């Protein structure tokens, strides 16, 4: 699985079914989890770098399988990156 931030939703025509509409989402995908943090946390801490508009993809909304909260993680002193990683905190459940 991959983590992404929703930019916006929109409808478009369905090529397979004239007159029908399909809901799409424009997503900004995060980078892969920091492997050292993932291993040290027994695969519970998914610290990913936010890439903004560098990695956009458009998909049908049906491709979204879960909603999570991504929160800032303090940068480690040995991390040379100027960007702060974000961490997947928990699933957000509705209903």
Short mmCIF file of C-alpha atoms in Angstrom, two decimals:
data_model
loop_
_atom_site.label_atom_id
_atom_site.label_comp_id
_atom_site.label_asym_id
_atom_site.label_seq_id
_atom_site.Cartn_x
_atom_site.Cartn_y
_atom_site.Cartn_z
CA UNK A 1 0.00 0.00 0.00
CA UNK A 2 0.96 3.63 -0.40
CA UNK A 3 0.07 6.83 1.47
CA UNK A 4 -1.28 9.87 -0.36
CA UNK A 5 -2.94 13.22 0.31
CA UNK A 6 -6.16 14.05 -1.52
CA UNK A 7 -5.86 17.25 -3.56
CA UNK A 8 -9.42 17.26 -4.94
CA UNK A 9 -12.25 15.13 -6.31
CA UNK A 10 -14.02 15.46 -9.66
CA UNK A 11 -16.41 13.64 -12.00
CA UNK A 12 -15.75 12.60 -15.60
CA UNK A 13 -17.65 10.66 -18.22
CA UNK A 14 -17.46 6.87 -18.16
CA UNK A 15 -16.01 5.67 -21.49
CA UNK A 16 -17.62 2.26 -21.06
CA UNK A 17 -21.12 3.50 -20.26
CA UNK A 18 -22.43 6.54 -22.19
CA UNK A 19 -24.15 9.09 -19.95
CA UNK A 20 -22.64 7.70 -16.74
CA UNK A 21 -20.11 9.55 -14.61
CA UNK A 22 -17.12 8.24 -12.67
CA UNK A 23 -15.72 9.92 -9.54
CA UNK A 24 -11.96 10.51 -9.59
CA UNK A 25 -9.46 11.84 -7.08
CA UNK A 26 -6.19 13.69 -7.64
CA UNK A 27 -3.66 12.37 -5.12
CA UNK A 28 -0.24 13.58 -3.99
CA UNK A 29 1.72 10.45 -3.02
CA UNK A 30 4.16 10.38 -0.10
CA UNK A 31 7.58 8.80 -0.44
CA UNK A 32 8.24 5.29 0.88
CA UNK A 33 8.49 4.77 4.66
CA UNK A 34 11.89 5.32 6.28
CA UNK A 35 13.16 1.73 6.44
CA UNK A 36 15.31 2.18 9.56
CA UNK A 37 12.39 3.65 11.55
CA UNK A 38 10.06 0.98 10.20
CA UNK A 39 12.36 -1.86 11.30
CA UNK A 40 13.21 -0.28 14.68
CA UNK A 41 9.48 0.16 15.42
CA UNK A 42 8.59 -3.43 14.43
CA UNK A 43 6.72 -2.09 11.38
CA UNK A 44 4.44 0.19 13.41
CA UNK A 45 5.94 3.61 12.52
CA UNK A 46 5.46 4.57 8.88
CA UNK A 47 7.47 7.81 8.56
CA UNK A 48 7.11 9.11 4.98
CA UNK A 49 8.38 12.25 3.27
CA UNK A 50 5.73 14.55 1.83
CA UNK A 51 6.47 15.25 -1.84
CA UNK A 52 3.79 17.82 -2.61
CA UNK A 53 3.18 18.20 -6.33
CA UNK A 54 6.23 16.12 -7.29
CA UNK A 55 4.24 12.88 -7.37
CA UNK A 56 0.63 13.46 -8.47
CA UNK A 57 -1.67 10.72 -9.77
CA UNK A 58 -5.31 10.64 -10.78
CA UNK A 59 -7.28 7.52 -9.82
CA UNK A 60 -10.92 6.43 -9.45
CA UNK A 61 -12.10 7.10 -5.87
CA UNK A 62 -12.81 3.38 -5.53
CA UNK A 63 -9.01 2.87 -5.28
CA UNK A 64 -9.00 4.49 -1.81
CA UNK A 65 -9.11 1.65 0.73
CA UNK A 66 -8.57 3.52 4.00
CA UNK A 67 -8.31 7.00 5.50
CA UNK A 68 -5.48 7.78 7.93
CA UNK A 69 -4.13 10.79 9.75
CA UNK A 70 -0.62 11.93 8.76
CA UNK A 71 1.10 14.06 11.42
CA UNK A 72 4.50 15.83 11.51
CA UNK A 73 7.34 13.87 13.06
CA UNK A 74 10.30 15.73 14.60
CA UNK A 75 13.35 15.51 12.36
CA UNK A 76 16.20 13.39 13.66
CA UNK A 77 19.57 15.22 14.00
CA UNK A 78 21.28 12.76 11.64
CA UNK A 79 18.65 13.29 8.92
CA UNK A 80 20.15 15.61 6.27
CA UNK A 81 16.80 16.24 4.61
CA UNK A 82 15.34 19.71 4.99
CA UNK A 83 11.82 18.28 4.81
CA UNK A 84 10.15 16.88 7.89
CA UNK A 85 8.77 13.37 7.55
CA UNK A 86 5.14 12.71 8.33
CA UNK A 87 3.96 9.68 10.19
CA UNK A 88 0.82 7.62 9.74
CA UNK A 89 -0.82 7.94 13.15
CA UNK A 90 -4.04 6.00 12.98
CA UNK A 91 -6.98 5.08 10.87
CA UNK A 92 -9.88 7.48 10.94
CA UNK A 93 -13.14 5.58 11.16
CA UNK A 94 -16.57 6.89 10.30
CA UNK A 95 -19.96 5.62 11.49
#
